[in-house]
mmCIF file of C-alpha atoms and ligand atoms in Angstrom:
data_model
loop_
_atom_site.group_PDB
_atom_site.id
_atom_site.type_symbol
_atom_site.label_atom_id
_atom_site.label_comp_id
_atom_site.label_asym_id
_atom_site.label_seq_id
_atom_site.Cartn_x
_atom_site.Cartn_y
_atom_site.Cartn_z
ATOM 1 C CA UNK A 99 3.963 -19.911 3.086
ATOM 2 C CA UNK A 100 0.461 -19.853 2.237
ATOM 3 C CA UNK A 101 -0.552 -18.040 -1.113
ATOM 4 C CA UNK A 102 -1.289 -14.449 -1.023
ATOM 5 C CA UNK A 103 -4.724 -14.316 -3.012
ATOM 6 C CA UNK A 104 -4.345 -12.364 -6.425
ATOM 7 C CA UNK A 105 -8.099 -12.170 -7.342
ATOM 8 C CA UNK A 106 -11.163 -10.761 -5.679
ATOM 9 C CA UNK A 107 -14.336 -10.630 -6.561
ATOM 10 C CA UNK A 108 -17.524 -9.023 -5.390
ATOM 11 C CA UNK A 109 -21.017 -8.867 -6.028
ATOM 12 C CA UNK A 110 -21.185 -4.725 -6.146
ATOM 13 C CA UNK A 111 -23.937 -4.476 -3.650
ATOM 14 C CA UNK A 112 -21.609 -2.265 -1.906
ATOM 15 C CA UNK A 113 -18.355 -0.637 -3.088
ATOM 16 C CA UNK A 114 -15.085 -1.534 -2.494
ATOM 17 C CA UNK A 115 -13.009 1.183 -1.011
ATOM 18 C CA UNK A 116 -9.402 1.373 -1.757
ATOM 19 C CA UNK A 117 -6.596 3.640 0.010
ATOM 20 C CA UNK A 118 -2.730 3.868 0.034
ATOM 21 C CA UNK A 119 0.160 5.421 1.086
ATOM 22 C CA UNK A 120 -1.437 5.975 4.824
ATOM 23 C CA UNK A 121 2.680 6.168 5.816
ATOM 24 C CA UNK A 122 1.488 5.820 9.617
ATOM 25 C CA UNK A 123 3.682 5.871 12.494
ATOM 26 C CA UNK A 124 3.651 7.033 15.915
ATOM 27 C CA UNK A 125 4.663 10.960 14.930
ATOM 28 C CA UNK A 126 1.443 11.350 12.669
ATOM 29 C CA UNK A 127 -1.767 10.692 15.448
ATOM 30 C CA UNK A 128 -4.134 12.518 12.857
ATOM 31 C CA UNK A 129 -3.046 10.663 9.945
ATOM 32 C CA UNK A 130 -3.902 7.819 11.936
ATOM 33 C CA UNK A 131 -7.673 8.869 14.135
ATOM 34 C CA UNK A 132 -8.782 9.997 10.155
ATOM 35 C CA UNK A 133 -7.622 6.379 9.008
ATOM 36 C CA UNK A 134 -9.399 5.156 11.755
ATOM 37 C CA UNK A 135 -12.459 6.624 10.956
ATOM 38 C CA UNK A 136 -12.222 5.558 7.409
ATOM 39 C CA UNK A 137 -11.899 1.884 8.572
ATOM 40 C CA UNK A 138 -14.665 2.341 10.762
ATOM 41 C CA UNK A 139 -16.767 3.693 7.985
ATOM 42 C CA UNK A 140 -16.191 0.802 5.641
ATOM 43 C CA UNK A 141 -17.297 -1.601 8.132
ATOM 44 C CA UNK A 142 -20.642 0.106 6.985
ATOM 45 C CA UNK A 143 -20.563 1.506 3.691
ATOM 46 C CA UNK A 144 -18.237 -0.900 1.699
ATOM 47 C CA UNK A 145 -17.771 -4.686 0.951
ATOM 48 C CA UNK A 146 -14.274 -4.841 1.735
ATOM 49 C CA UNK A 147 -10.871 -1.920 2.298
ATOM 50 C CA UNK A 148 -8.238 -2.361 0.379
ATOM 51 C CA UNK A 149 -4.478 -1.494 1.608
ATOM 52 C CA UNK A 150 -2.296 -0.508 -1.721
ATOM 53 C CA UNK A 151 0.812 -0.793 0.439
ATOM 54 C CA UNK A 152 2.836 1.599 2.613
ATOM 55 C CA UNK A 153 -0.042 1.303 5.394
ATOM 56 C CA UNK A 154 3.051 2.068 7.838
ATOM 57 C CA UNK A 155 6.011 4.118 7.197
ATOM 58 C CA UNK A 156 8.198 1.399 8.366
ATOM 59 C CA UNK A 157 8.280 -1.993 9.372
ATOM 60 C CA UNK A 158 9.831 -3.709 12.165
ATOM 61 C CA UNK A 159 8.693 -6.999 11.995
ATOM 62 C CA UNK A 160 5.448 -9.079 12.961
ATOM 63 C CA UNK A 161 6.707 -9.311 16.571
ATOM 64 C CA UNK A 162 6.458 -5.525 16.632
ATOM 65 C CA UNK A 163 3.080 -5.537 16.947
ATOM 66 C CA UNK A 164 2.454 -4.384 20.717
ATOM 67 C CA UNK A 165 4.859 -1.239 19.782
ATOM 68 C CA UNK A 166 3.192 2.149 19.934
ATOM 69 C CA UNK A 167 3.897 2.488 16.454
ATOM 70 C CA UNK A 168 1.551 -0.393 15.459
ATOM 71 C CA UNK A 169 -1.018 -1.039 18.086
ATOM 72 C CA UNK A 170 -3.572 1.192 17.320
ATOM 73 C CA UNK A 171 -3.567 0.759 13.475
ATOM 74 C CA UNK A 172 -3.653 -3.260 14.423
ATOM 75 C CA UNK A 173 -6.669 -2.737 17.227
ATOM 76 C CA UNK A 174 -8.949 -0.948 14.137
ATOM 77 C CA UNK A 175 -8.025 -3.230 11.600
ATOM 78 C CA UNK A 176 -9.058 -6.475 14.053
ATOM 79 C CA UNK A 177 -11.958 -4.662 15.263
ATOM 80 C CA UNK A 178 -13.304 -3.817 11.425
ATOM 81 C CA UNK A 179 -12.211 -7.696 10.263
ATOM 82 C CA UNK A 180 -13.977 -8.852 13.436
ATOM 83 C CA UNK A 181 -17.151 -6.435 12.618
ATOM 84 C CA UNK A 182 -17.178 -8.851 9.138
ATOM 85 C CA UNK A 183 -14.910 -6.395 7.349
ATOM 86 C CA UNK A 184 -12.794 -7.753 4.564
ATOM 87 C CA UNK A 185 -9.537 -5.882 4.574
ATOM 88 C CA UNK A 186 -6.723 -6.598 2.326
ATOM 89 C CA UNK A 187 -3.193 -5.714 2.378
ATOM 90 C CA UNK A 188 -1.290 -5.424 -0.548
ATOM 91 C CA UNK A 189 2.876 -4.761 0.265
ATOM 92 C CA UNK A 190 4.122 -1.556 -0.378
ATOM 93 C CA UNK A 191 7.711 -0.542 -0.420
ATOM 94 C CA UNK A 192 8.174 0.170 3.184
ATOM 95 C CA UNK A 193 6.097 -2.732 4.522
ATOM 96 C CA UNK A 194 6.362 -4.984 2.579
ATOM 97 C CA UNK A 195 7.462 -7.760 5.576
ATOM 98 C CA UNK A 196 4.241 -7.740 6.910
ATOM 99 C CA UNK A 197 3.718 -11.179 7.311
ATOM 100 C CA UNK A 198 0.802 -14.242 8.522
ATOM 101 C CA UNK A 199 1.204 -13.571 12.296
ATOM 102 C CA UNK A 200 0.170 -9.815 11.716
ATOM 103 C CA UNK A 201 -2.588 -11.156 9.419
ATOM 104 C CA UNK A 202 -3.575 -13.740 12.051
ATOM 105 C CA UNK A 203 -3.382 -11.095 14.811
ATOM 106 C CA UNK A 204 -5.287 -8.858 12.544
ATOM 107 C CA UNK A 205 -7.648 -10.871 10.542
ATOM 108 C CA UNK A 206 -6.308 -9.363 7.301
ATOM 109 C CA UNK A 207 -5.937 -10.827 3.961
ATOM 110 C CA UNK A 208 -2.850 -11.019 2.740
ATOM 111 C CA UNK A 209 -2.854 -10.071 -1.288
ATOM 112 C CA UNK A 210 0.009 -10.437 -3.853
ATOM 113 C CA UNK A 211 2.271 -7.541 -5.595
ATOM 114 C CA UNK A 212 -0.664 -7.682 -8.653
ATOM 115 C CA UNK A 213 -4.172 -7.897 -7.710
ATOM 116 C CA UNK A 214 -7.460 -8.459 -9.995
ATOM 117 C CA UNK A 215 -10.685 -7.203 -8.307
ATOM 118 C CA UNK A 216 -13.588 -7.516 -9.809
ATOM 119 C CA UNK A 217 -16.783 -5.581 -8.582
ATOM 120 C CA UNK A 218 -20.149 -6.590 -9.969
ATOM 121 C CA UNK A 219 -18.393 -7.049 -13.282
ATOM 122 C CA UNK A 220 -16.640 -3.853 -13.185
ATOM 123 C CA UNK A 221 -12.708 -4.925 -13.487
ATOM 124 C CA UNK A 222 -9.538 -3.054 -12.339
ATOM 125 C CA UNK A 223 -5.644 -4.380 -11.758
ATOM 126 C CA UNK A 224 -4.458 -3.062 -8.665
ATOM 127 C CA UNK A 225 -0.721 -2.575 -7.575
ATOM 128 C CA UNK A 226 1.375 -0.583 -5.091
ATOM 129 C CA UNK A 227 3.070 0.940 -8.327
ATOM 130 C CA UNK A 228 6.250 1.069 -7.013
ATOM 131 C CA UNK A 229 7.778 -1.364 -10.160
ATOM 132 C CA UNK A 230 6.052 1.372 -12.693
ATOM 133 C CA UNK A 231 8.848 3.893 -11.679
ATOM 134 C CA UNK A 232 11.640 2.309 -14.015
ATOM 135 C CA UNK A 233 13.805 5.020 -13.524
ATOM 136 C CA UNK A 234 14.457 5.394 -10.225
ATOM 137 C CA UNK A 235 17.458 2.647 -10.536
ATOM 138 C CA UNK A 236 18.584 3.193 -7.307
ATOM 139 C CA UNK A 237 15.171 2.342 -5.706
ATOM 140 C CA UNK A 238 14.437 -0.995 -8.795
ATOM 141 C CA UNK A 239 18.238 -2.508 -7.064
ATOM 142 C CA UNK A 240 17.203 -1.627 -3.570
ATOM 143 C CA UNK A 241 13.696 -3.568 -3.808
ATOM 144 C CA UNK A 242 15.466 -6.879 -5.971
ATOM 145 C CA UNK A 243 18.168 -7.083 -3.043
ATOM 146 C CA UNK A 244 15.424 -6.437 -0.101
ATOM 147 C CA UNK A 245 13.169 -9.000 -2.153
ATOM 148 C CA UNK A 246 15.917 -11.740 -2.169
ATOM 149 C CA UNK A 247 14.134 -15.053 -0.734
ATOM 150 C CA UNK A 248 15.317 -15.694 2.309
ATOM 151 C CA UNK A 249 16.720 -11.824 3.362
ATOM 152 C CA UNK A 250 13.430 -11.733 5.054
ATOM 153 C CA UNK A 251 14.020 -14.502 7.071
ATOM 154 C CA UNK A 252 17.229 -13.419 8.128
ATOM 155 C CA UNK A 253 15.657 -10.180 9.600
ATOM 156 C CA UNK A 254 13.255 -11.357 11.102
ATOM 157 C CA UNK A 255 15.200 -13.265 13.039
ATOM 158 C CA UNK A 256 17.368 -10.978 14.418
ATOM 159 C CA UNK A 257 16.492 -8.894 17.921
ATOM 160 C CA UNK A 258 13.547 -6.755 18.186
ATOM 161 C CA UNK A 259 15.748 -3.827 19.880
ATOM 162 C CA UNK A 260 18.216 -4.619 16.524
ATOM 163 C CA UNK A 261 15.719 -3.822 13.978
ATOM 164 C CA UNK A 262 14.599 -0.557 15.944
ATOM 165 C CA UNK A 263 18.255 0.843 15.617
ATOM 166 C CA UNK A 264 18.154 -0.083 12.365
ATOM 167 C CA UNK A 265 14.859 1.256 11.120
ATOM 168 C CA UNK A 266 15.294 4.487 13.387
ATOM 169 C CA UNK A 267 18.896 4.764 11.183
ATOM 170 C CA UNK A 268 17.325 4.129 7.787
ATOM 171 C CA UNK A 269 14.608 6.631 8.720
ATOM 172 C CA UNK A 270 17.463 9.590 9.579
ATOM 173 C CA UNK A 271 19.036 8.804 6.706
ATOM 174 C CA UNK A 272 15.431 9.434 4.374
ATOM 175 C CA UNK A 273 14.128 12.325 5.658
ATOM 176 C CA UNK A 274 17.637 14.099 5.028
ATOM 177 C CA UNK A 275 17.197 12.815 1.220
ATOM 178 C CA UNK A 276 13.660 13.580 0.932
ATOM 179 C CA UNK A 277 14.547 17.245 2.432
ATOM 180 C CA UNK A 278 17.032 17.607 -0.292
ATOM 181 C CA UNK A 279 15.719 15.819 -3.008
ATOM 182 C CA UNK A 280 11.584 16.023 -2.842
ATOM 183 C CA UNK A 281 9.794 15.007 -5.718
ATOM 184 C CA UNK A 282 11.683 13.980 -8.815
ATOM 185 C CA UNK A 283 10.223 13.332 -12.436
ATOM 186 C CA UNK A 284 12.545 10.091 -12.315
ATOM 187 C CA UNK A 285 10.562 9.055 -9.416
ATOM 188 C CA UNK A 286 7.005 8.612 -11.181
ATOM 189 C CA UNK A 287 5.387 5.894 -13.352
ATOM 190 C CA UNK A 288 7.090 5.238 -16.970
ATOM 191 C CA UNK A 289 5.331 5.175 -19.791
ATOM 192 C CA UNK A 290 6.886 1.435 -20.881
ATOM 193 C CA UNK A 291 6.030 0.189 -17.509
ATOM 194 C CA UNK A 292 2.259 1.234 -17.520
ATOM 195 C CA UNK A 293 1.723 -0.300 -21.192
ATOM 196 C CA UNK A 294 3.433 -3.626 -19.458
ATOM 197 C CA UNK A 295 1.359 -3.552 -16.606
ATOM 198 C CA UNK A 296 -1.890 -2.852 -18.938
ATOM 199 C CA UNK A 297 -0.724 -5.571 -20.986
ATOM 200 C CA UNK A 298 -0.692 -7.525 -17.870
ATOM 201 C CA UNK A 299 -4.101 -6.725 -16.493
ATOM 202 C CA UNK A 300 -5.844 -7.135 -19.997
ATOM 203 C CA UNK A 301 -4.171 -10.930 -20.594
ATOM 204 C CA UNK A 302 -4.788 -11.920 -16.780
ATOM 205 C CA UNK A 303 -8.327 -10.346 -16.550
ATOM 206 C CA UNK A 304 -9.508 -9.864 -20.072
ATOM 207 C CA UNK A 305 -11.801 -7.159 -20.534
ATOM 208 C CA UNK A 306 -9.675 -4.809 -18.083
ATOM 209 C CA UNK A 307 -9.005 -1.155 -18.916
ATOM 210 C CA UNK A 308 -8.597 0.381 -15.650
ATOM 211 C CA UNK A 309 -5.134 0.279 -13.372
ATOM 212 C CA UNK A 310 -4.907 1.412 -9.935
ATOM 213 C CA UNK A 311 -2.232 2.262 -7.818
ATOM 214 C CA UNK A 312 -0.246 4.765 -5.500
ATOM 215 C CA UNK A 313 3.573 5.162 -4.177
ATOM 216 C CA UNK A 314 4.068 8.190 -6.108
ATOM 217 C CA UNK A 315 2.101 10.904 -4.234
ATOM 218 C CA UNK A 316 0.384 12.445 -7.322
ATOM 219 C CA UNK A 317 -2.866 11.469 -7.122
ATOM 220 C CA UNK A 318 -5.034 11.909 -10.908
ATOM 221 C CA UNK A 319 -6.901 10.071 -13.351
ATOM 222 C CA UNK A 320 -4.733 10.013 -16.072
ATOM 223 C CA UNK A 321 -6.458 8.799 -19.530
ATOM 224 C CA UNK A 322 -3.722 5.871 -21.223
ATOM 225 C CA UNK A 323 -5.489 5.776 -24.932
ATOM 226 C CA UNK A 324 -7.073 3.625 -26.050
ATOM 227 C CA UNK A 325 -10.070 3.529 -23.381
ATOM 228 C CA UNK A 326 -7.670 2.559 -20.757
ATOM 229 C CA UNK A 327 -7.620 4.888 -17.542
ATOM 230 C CA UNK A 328 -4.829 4.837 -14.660
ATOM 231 C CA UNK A 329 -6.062 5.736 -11.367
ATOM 232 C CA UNK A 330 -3.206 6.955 -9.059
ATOM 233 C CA UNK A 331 -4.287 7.361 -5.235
ATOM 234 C CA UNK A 332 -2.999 10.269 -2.901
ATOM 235 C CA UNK A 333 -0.817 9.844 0.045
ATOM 236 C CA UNK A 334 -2.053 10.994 3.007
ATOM 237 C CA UNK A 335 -0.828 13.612 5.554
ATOM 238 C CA UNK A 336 -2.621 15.343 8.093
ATOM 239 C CA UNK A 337 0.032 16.014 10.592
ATOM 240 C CA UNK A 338 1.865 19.219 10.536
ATOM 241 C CA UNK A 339 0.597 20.235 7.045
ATOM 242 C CA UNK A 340 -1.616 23.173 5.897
ATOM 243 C CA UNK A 341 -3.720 21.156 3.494
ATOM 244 C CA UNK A 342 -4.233 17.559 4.774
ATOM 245 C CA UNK A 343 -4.292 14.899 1.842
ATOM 246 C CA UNK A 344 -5.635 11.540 2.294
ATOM 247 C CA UNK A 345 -8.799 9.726 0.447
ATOM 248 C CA UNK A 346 -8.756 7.173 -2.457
ATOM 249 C CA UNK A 347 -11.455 5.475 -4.475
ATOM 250 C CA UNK A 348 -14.188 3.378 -4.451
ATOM 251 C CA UNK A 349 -14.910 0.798 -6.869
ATOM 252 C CA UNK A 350 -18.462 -0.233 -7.908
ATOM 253 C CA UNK A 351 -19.856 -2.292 -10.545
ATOM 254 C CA UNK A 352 -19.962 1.435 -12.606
ATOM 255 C CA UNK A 353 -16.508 2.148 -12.339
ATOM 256 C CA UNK A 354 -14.198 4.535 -10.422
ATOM 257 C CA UNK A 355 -15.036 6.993 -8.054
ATOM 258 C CA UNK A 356 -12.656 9.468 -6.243
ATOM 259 C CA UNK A 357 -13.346 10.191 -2.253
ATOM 260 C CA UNK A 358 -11.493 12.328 -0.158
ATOM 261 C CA UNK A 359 -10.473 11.351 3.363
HETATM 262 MN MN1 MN B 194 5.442 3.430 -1.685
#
């Protein structure tokens, strides 16, 4: 398999806009026409969109890509990366099997678990964040066994119609344990985790104090010490909610800067 690029760099001539968490599917058509915009946007106003994983609330399988619940995200991204857009995917949690032929399909970059972008000398370490939240043992055994080389294979390689039962199954199964559990503190970044993956950034990309990521759903700008900052992205929702949350951040040779959807 070809290597999934861990560094970027850019000139800073135009920002680099970075999003997360877009959870799309085929219940949530707003979520998805204000996505669309924002990848339509970029084509003009930014260098290159980012993906911090969990573009899709599930994942089927590269083969899935005609399905309703894929097409039109695939049609915007290939029209933006055909435009001269550079978008990059990192994996999230839920999709993390997206794979070459969707990139092919797509013209997307595939990017690794860690990323190092650099903007016009401005540096950040990007992630999904979804190996900051140390607690949440359940989750840390779920992603080493779904992570096993190999387990991939094997499911792709089963029947489309298989993996639909499946996914529709896991999917039952979560929203009954996100209606009774929500938010937990146990599901949020730990403080050993985000000095490791500082540590990480600063020895990989010296000079780097800034850490981006999502998966948790509490967007902020938390201040680490030490002039480090951790930029966590919002989800976004705009189906069925009161107040719609979406947006992220744009990254420019200056820093960090906060946009809503
Ligand atoms: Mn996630």
């Amino acid at each position: 398999m070809a290597r999934r690029l861990d560094h970027l760099r850019f000139d800073g001539r135009q920002p680099v806009r970075i999003v997360s968490d877009l959870h799309l599917w085929g219940d949530r058509p707003a979520t998805l026409a204000r996505f669309t915009q924002c990848v339509e946007r970029a084509r003009t106003e930014a260098a290159a969109l980012l993906v911090l994983g969990d573009l899709f609330e599930y994942w089927v399988g590269d083969d899935d890509i005609g399905s309703p619940e894929v097409a039109p995200t695939a049609r915007a991204l290939g029209a933006a990366t055909a435009a001269g857009l550079t978008v990059g995917f990192l994996p999230g949690n839920r999709d993390f099997l997206i794979g070459r032929r969707f990139a092919r399909a797509t013209g997307i970059t595939l990017l690794a678990d860690e990323v190092a972008l650099e903007v016009g000398g401005f540096r950040a370490w990007l992630m999904h964040g979804d190996t900051l939240c140390t607690d949440d043992v359940g989750y840390q055994r779920f992603r080493r066994i779904t992570r096993l080389p190999g387990l991939a294979w094997v499911w792709n390689h089963t029947s489309l119609a298989w993996r639909h039962e499946r996914i529709a199954a896991m999917r039952t199964a979560s929203e009954q344990r996100k209606r009774s559990t929500g938010l937990q503190p146990w599901m949020d970044a730990t403080a050993p985790a985000i000095a490791a993956a500082f540590a990480t950034a600063a020895r990989r990309l010296p000079g780097c104090t800034t850490l981006i990521h999502g998966h948790t759903h509490r967007p902020a700008r938390h201040d680490e010490g030490a002039g480090r900052t951790r930029w966590v992205l919002p989800d976004w929702e705009l189906d069925g909610v009161d107040v719609p949350r979406g947006g992220g951040v744009d990254v420019t040779a200056n820093g960090v800067e906060p946009f809503a959807a």
